[in-house]
Short mmCIF file of C-alpha atoms and ligand atoms in Angstrom, two decimals:
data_model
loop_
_atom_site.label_atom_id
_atom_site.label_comp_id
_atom_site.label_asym_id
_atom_site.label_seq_id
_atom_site.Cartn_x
_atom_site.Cartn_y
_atom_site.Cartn_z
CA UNK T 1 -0.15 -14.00 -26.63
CA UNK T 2 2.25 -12.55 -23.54
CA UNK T 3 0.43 -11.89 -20.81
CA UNK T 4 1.25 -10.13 -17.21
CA UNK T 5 1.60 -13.01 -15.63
CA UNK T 6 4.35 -14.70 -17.69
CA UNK T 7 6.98 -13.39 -14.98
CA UNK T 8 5.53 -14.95 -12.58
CA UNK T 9 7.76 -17.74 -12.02
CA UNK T 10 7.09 -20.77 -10.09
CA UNK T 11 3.93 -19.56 -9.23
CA UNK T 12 1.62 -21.53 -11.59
CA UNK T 13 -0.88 -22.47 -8.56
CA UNK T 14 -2.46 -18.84 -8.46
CA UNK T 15 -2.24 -17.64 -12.23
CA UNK T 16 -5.41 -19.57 -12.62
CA UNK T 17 -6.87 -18.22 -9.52
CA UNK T 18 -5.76 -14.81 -10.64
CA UNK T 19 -7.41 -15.43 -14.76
CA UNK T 20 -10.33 -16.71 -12.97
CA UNK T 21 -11.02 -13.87 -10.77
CA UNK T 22 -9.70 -11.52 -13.51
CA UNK T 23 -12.82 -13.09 -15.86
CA UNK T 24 -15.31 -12.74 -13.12
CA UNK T 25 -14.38 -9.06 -12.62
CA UNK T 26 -15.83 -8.06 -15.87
CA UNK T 27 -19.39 -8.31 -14.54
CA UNK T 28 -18.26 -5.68 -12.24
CA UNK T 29 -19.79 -7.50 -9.00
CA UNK T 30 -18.83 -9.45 -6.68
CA UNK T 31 -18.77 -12.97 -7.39
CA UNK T 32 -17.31 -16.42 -6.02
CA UNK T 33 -13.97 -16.02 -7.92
CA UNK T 34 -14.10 -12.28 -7.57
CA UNK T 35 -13.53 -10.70 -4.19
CA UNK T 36 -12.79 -7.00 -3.52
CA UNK T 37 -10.02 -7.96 -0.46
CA UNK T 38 -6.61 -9.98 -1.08
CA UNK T 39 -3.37 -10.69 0.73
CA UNK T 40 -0.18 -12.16 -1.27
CA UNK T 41 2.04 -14.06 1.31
CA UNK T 42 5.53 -15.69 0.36
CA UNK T 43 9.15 -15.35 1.08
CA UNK T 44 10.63 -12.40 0.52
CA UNK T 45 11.95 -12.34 -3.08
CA UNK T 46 9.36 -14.75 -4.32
CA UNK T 47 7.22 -11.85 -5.86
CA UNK T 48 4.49 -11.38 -3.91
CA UNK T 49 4.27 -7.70 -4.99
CA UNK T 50 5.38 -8.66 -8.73
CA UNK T 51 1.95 -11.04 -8.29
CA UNK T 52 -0.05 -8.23 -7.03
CA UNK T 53 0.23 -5.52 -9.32
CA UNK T 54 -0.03 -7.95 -12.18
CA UNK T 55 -3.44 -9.01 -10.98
CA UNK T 56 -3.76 -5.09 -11.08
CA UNK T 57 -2.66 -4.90 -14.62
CA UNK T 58 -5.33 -7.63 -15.51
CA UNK T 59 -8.04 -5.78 -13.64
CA UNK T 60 -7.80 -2.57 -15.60
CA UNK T 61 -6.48 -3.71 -18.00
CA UNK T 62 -9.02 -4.36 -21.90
CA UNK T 63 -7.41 -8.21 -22.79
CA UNK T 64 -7.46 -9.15 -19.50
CA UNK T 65 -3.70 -8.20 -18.96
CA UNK T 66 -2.00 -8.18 -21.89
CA UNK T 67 1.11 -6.21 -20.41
CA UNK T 68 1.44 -4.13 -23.75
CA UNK T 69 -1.37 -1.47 -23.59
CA UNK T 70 -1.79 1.71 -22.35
CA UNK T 71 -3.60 0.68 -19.11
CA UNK T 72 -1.19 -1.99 -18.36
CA UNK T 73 1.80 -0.19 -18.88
CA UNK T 74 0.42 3.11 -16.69
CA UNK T 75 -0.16 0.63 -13.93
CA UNK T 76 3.53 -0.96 -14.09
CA UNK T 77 4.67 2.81 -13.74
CA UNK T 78 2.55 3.62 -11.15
CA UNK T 79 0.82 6.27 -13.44
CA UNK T 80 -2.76 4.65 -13.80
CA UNK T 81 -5.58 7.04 -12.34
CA UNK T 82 -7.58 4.06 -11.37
CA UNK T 83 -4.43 2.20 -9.15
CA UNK T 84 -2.38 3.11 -6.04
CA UNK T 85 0.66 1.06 -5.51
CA UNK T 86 1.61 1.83 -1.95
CA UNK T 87 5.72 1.36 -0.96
CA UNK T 88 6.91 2.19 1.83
CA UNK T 89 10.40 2.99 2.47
CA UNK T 90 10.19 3.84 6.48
CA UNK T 91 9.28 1.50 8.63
CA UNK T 92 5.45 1.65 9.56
CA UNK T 93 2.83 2.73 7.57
CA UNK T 94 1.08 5.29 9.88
CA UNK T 95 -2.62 5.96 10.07
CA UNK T 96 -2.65 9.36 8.77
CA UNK T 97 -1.16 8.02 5.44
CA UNK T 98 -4.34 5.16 5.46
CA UNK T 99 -6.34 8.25 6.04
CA UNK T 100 -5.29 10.17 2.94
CA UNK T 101 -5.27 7.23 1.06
CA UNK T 102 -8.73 6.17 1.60
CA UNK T 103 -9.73 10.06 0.88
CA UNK T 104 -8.00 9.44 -2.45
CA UNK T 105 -9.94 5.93 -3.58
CA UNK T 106 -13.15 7.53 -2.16
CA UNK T 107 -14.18 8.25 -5.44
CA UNK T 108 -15.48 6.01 -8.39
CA UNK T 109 -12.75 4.57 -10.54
CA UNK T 110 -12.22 6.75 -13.72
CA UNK T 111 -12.24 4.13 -16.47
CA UNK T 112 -16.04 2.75 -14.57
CA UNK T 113 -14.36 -0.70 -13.76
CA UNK T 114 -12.48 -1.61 -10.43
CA UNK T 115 -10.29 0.65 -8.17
CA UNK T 116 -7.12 -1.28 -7.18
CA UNK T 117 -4.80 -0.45 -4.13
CA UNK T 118 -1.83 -2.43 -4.26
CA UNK T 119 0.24 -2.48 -0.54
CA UNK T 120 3.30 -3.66 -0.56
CA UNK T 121 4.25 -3.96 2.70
CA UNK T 122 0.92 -4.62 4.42
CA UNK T 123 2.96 -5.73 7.23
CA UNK T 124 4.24 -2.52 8.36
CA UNK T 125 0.49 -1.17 9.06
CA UNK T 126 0.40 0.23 12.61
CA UNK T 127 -2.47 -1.33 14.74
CA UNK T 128 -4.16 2.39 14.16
CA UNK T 129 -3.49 2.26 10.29
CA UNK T 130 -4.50 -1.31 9.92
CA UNK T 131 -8.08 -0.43 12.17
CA UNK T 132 -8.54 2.52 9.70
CA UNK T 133 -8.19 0.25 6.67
CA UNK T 134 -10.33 -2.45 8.34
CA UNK T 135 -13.46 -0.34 8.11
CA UNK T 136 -12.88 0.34 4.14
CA UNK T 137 -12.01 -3.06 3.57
CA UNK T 138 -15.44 -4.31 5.71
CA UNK T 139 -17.45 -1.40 3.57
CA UNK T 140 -19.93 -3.42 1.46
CA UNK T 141 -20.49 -2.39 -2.26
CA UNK T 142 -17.01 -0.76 -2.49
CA UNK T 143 -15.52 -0.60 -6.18
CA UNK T 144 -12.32 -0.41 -4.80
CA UNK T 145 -10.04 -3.53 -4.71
CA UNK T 146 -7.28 -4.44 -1.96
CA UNK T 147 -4.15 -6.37 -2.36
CA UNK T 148 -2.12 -6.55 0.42
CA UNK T 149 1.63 -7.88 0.40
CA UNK T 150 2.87 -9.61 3.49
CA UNK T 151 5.89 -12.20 4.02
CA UNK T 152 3.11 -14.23 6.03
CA UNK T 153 -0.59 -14.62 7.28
CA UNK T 154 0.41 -13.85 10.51
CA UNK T 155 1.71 -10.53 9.27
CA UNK T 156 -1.38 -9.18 9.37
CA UNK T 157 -3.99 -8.28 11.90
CA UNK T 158 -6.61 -11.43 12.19
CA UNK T 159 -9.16 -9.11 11.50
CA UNK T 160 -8.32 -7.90 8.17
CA UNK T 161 -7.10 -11.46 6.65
CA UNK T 162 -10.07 -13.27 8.00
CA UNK T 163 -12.04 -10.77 5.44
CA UNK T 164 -9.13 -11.66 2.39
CA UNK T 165 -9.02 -14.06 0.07
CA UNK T 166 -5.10 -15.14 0.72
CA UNK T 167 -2.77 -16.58 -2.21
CA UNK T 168 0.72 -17.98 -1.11
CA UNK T 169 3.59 -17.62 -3.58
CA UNK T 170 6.54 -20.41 -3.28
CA UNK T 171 9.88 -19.94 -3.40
CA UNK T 172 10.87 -19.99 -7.63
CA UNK T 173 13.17 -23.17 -8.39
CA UNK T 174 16.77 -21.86 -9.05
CA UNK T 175 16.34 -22.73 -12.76
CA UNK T 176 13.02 -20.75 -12.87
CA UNK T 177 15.02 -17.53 -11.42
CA UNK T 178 17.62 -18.47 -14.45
CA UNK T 179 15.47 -18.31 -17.15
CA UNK T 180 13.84 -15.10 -15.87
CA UNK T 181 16.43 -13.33 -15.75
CA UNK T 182 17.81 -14.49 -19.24
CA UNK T 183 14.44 -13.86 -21.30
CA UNK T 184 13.02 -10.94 -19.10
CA UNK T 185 16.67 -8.64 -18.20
CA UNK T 186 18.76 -10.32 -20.93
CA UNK T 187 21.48 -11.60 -18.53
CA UNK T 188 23.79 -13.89 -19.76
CA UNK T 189 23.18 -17.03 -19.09
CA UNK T 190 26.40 -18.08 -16.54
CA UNK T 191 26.10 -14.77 -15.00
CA UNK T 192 22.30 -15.13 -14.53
CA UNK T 193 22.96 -18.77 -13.37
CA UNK T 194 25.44 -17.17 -10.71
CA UNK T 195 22.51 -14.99 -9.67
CA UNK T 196 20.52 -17.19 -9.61
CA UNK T 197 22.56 -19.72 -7.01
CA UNK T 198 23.41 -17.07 -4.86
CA UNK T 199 20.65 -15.68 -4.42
CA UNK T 200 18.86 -18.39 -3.67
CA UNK T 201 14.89 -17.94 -5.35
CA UNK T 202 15.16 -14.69 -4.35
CA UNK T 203 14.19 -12.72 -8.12
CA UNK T 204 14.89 -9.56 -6.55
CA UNK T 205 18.19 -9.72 -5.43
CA UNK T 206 19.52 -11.47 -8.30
CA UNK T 207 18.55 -9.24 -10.39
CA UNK T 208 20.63 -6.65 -8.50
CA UNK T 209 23.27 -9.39 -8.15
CA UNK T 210 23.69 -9.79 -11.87
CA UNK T 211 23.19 -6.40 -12.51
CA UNK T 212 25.60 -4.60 -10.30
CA UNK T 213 29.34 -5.02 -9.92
CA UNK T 214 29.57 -3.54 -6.44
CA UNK T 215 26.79 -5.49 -4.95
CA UNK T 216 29.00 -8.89 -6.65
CA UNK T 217 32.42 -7.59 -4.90
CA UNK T 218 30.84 -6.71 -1.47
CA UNK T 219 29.23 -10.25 -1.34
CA UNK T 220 32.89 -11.67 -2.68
CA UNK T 221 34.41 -9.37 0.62
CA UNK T 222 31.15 -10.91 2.64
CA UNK T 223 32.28 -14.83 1.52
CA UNK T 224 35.74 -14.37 2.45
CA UNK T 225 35.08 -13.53 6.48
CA UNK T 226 34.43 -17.17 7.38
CA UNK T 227 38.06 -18.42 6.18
CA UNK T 228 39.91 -15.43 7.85
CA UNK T 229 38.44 -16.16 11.83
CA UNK T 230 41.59 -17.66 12.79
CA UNK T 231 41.66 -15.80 15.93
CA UNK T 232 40.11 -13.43 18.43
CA UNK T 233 40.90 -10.75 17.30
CA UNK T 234 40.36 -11.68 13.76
CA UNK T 235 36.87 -12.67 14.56
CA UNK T 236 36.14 -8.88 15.76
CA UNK T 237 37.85 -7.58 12.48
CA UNK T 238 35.77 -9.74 10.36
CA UNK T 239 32.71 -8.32 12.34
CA UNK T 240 33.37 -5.15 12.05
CA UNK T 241 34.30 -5.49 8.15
CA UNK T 242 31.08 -7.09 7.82
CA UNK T 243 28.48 -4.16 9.42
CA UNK T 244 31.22 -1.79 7.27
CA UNK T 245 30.21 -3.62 3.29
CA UNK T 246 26.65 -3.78 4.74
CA UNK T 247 26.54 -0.26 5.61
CA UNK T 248 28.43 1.25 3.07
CA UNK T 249 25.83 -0.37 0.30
CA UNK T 250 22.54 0.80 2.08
CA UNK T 251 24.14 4.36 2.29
CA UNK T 252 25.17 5.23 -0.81
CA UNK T 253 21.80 3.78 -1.88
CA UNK T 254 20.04 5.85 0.59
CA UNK T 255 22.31 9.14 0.22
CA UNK T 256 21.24 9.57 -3.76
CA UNK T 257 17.57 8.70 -2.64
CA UNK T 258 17.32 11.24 -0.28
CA UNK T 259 18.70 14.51 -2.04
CA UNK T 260 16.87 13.47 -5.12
CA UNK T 261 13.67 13.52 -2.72
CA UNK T 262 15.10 16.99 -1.16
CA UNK T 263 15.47 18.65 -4.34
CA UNK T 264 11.96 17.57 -5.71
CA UNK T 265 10.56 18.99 -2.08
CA UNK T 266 11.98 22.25 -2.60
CA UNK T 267 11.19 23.00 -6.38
CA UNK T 268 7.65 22.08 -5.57
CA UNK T 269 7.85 24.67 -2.52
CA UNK T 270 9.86 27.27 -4.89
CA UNK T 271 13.31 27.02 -3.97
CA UNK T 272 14.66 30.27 -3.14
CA UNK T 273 11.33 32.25 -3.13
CA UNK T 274 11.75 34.62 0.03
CA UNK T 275 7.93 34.56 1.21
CA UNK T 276 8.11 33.93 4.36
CA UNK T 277 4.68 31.40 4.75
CA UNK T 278 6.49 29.30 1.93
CA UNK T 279 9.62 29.44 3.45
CA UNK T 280 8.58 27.87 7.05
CA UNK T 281 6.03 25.76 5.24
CA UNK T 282 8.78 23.78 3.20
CA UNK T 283 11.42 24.00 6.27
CA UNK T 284 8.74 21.82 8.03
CA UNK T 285 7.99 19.46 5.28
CA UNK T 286 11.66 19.20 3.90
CA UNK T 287 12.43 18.20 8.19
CA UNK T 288 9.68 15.93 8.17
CA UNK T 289 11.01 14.09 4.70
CA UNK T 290 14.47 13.99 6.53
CA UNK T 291 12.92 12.07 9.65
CA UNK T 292 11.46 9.58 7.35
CA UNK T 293 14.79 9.52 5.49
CA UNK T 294 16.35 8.51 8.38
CA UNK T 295 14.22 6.07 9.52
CA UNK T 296 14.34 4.46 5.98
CA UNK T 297 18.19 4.17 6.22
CA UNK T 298 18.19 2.78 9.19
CA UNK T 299 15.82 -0.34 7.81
CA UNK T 300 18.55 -0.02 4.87
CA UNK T 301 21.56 -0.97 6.59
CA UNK T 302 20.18 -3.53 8.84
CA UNK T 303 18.41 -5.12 5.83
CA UNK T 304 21.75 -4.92 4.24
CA UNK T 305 23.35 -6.93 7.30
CA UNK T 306 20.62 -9.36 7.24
CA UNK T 307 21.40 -10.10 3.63
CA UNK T 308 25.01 -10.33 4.23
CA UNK T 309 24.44 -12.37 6.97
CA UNK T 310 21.93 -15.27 5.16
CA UNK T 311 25.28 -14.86 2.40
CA UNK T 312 27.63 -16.16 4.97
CA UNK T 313 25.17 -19.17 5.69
CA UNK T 314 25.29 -20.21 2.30
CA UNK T 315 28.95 -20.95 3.17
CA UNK T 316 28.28 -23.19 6.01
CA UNK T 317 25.09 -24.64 4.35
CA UNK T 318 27.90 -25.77 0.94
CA UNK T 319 29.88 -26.97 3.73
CA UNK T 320 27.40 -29.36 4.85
CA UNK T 321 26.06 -30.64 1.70
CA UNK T 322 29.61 -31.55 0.53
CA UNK T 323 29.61 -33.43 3.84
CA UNK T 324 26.48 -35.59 2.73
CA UNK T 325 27.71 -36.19 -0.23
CA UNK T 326 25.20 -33.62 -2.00
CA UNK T 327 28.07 -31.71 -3.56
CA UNK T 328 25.74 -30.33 -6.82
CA UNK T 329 24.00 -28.08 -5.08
CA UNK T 330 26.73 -26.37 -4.11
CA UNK T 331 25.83 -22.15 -4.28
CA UNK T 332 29.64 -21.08 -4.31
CA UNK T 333 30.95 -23.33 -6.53
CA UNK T 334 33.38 -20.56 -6.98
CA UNK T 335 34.48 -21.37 -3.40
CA UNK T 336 34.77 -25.31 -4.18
CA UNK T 337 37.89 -25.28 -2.54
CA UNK T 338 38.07 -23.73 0.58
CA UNK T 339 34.29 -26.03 1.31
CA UNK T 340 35.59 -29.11 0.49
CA UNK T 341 38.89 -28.18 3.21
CA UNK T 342 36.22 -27.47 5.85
CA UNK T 343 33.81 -30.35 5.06
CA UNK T 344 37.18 -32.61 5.80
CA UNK T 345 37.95 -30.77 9.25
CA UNK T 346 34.71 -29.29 10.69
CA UNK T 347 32.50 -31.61 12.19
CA UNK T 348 28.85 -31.72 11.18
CA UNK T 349 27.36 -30.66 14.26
CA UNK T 350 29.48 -27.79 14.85
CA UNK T 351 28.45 -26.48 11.13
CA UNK T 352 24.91 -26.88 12.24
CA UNK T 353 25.48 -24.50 15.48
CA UNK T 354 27.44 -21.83 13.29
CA UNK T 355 24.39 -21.96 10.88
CA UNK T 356 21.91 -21.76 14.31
CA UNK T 357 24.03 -19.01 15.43
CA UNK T 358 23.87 -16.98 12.39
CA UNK T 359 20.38 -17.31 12.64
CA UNK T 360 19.69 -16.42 15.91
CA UNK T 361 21.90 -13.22 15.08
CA UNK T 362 19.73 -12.41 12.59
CA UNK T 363 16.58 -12.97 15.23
CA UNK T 364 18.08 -10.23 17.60
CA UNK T 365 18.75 -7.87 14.90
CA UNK T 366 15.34 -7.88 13.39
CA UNK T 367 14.79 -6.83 17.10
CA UNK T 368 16.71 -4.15 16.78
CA UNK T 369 19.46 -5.25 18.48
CA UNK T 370 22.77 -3.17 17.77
CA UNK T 371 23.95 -4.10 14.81
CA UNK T 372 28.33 -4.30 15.81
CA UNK T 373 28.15 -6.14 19.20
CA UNK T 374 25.90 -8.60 17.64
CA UNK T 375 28.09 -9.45 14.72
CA UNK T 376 31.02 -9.66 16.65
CA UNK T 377 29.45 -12.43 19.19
CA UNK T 378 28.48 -14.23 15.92
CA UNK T 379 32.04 -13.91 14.63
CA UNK T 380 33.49 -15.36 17.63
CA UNK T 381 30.70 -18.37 17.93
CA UNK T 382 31.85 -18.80 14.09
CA UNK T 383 35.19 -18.81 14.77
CA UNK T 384 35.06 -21.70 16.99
CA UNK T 385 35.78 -25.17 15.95
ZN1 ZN M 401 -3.18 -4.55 -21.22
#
């Protein structure tokens, strides 16, 4: 029989946890394999949400997860009474949100088994949002469950993980990411091999990889900067090319988002009605929506850079295991070429600072660091022999 967790690839070291506690829930009490507080850590891309709402599934779900019925599918949709799956698209999660949220799960769950809160991004609690949460989470006797998402333990505030149970996901094998996406999205299997490679474990993104033609030619665009830095000003070019494909992606992305989300706002506020306490109610809302919009696309494009930016380390990384000799693992074989010339004439440890230096770039711009000036003083450290 399928179950929920069949997608969860390379993860075989908490399904059983997860059937366990799944079993034990059906007392409805708390017991040694059942606990009412989680947190999912892993590498981004590694499913760590995918894990989470799963376990959801097989909470509410009658066969224990069976991915086909009514409960299960509601859940996946984000449609189940009985199960909030928390996303965030800005970039905190703000205590009046944990506020409303714990109004909301206040009451008894509908079906009279668990209550599940799936958060995705547990990391992006603000000290004030994660305090709030803290006191539900500490509540004894609660029928609400919590699974938090986080890329790591120390993500999250010591005082809510000391009170989760915490399950870390690994990074999927290449071949696992394969398979996945040839049984679960029907991919082809070179293209979902291709994926796979180049986006190294991450399930996510090579899904979108093998999915979507633009997101293939921007990375092609992104693979071609390191072979044209033959000069100064050549360096700055390829820097500025580079925050250009990363920010053109994110905005398109973002610009269909956001008037979708406008439109909604206003029919729900009665576009066009002339009463004047609806009209100043929905200009507030609607300028609140476009504060968070912003926000969000600001995350967008530098997530966007950082992804083009771990893309051009796959470059030096081929570089380096055609140096020792590793030449299999190659990601871009498509790029066999052009490696194998700069395995012969770069020498090892200057591949290893271009790979530091991309990293550190990627450091500062998770500090928010302006995005332009930082690529271009990568571009030039790259562009050095
Ligand atoms: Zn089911």
């Amino acid at each position: 029989m399928s179950s929920v967790f069949d997608d969860l690839v390379g993860q075989e070291h908490i399904i059983d946890i997860l059937k366990g506690a799944v079993a034990a829930s059906r007392t409805g009490s708390e017991s040694q394999e059942m606990t009412h507080a989680w947190v999912f850590t892993g590498p981004p891309g590694s499913g760590r949400s995918s894990a989470a709402v799963a376990f959801a599934q097989a909470l509410v779900c009658p066969n224990q997860g069976c991915g086909a019925c009514n409960e299960c599918q509601s859940t996946a949709s984000g449609g189940h009474p009985d199960v909030e799956i928390i996303r965030t698209d800005g970039l905190s999660i703000k205590v009046e949100e944990i506020r409303e949220l714990l109004t909301r799960v206040a009451w008894a769950p509908s079906m009279g088994g668990w209550r599940v809160v799936v958060m995705e991004d547990a990391d992006r609690l603000t000290e004030s949002a994660a305090n709030a949460l803290l006191k539900a989470i500490e509540e004894p006797g609660t029928r609400t469950v919590w699974l938090l998402c986080a890329p790591t333990l120390h993500d999250v505030l010591p005082t809510i993980r000391s009170r989760c149970r915490h399950l870390q996901l690994r990074t999927p094998s290449i071949d696992a990411v394969t398979q996945l996406l040839i049984n679960r999205d029907k991919i082809s299997p070179a293209m979902a091999d291709f994926a796979a490679r180049v986006s190294q474990g991450h399930i996510g993104r090579a899904r979108y990889i093998a999915t979507n033609e633009s997101a293939r030619s921007h990375r092609e665009l992104i693979m071609q900067l390191p072979l044209q830095l033959g000069s100064l000003a050549a360096a700055l070019q390829a820097a500025q090319t580079l925050v250009d494909i990363a920010t053109e992606g994110a905005t398109k992305a973002s610009e269909d988002r956001d008037e979708k989300e406008i439109e909604r706002l206003q029919e729900a506020y009665g576009k066009g009605a002339t009463g004047r306490g609806m009209a100043t109610g929905a200009a507030k809302v609607v300028k609140e929506l476009e504060k968070e919009q912003k926000s969000r696309a600001t995350r967008m494009v530098r997530d966007s850079i950082d992804g083009a930016l771990l893309d051009l380390t796959t470059f030096y990384r081929d570089v380096m295991m055609v140096q020792c000799g590793n030449s299999e693992s190659v990601i871009n074989a498509d790029m066999r070429e052009q490696i194998d010339k700069y395995a012969d004439f770069l020498p090892p440890a200057s591949i290893i600072n271009k790979i530091n230096a991309t990293m550190a770039a990627r450091q500062v711009l998770a500090l928010n660091a302006a995005p332009l000036v930082t690529c271009e003083a990568l571009m030039c450290q790259l562009a050095r022999k």
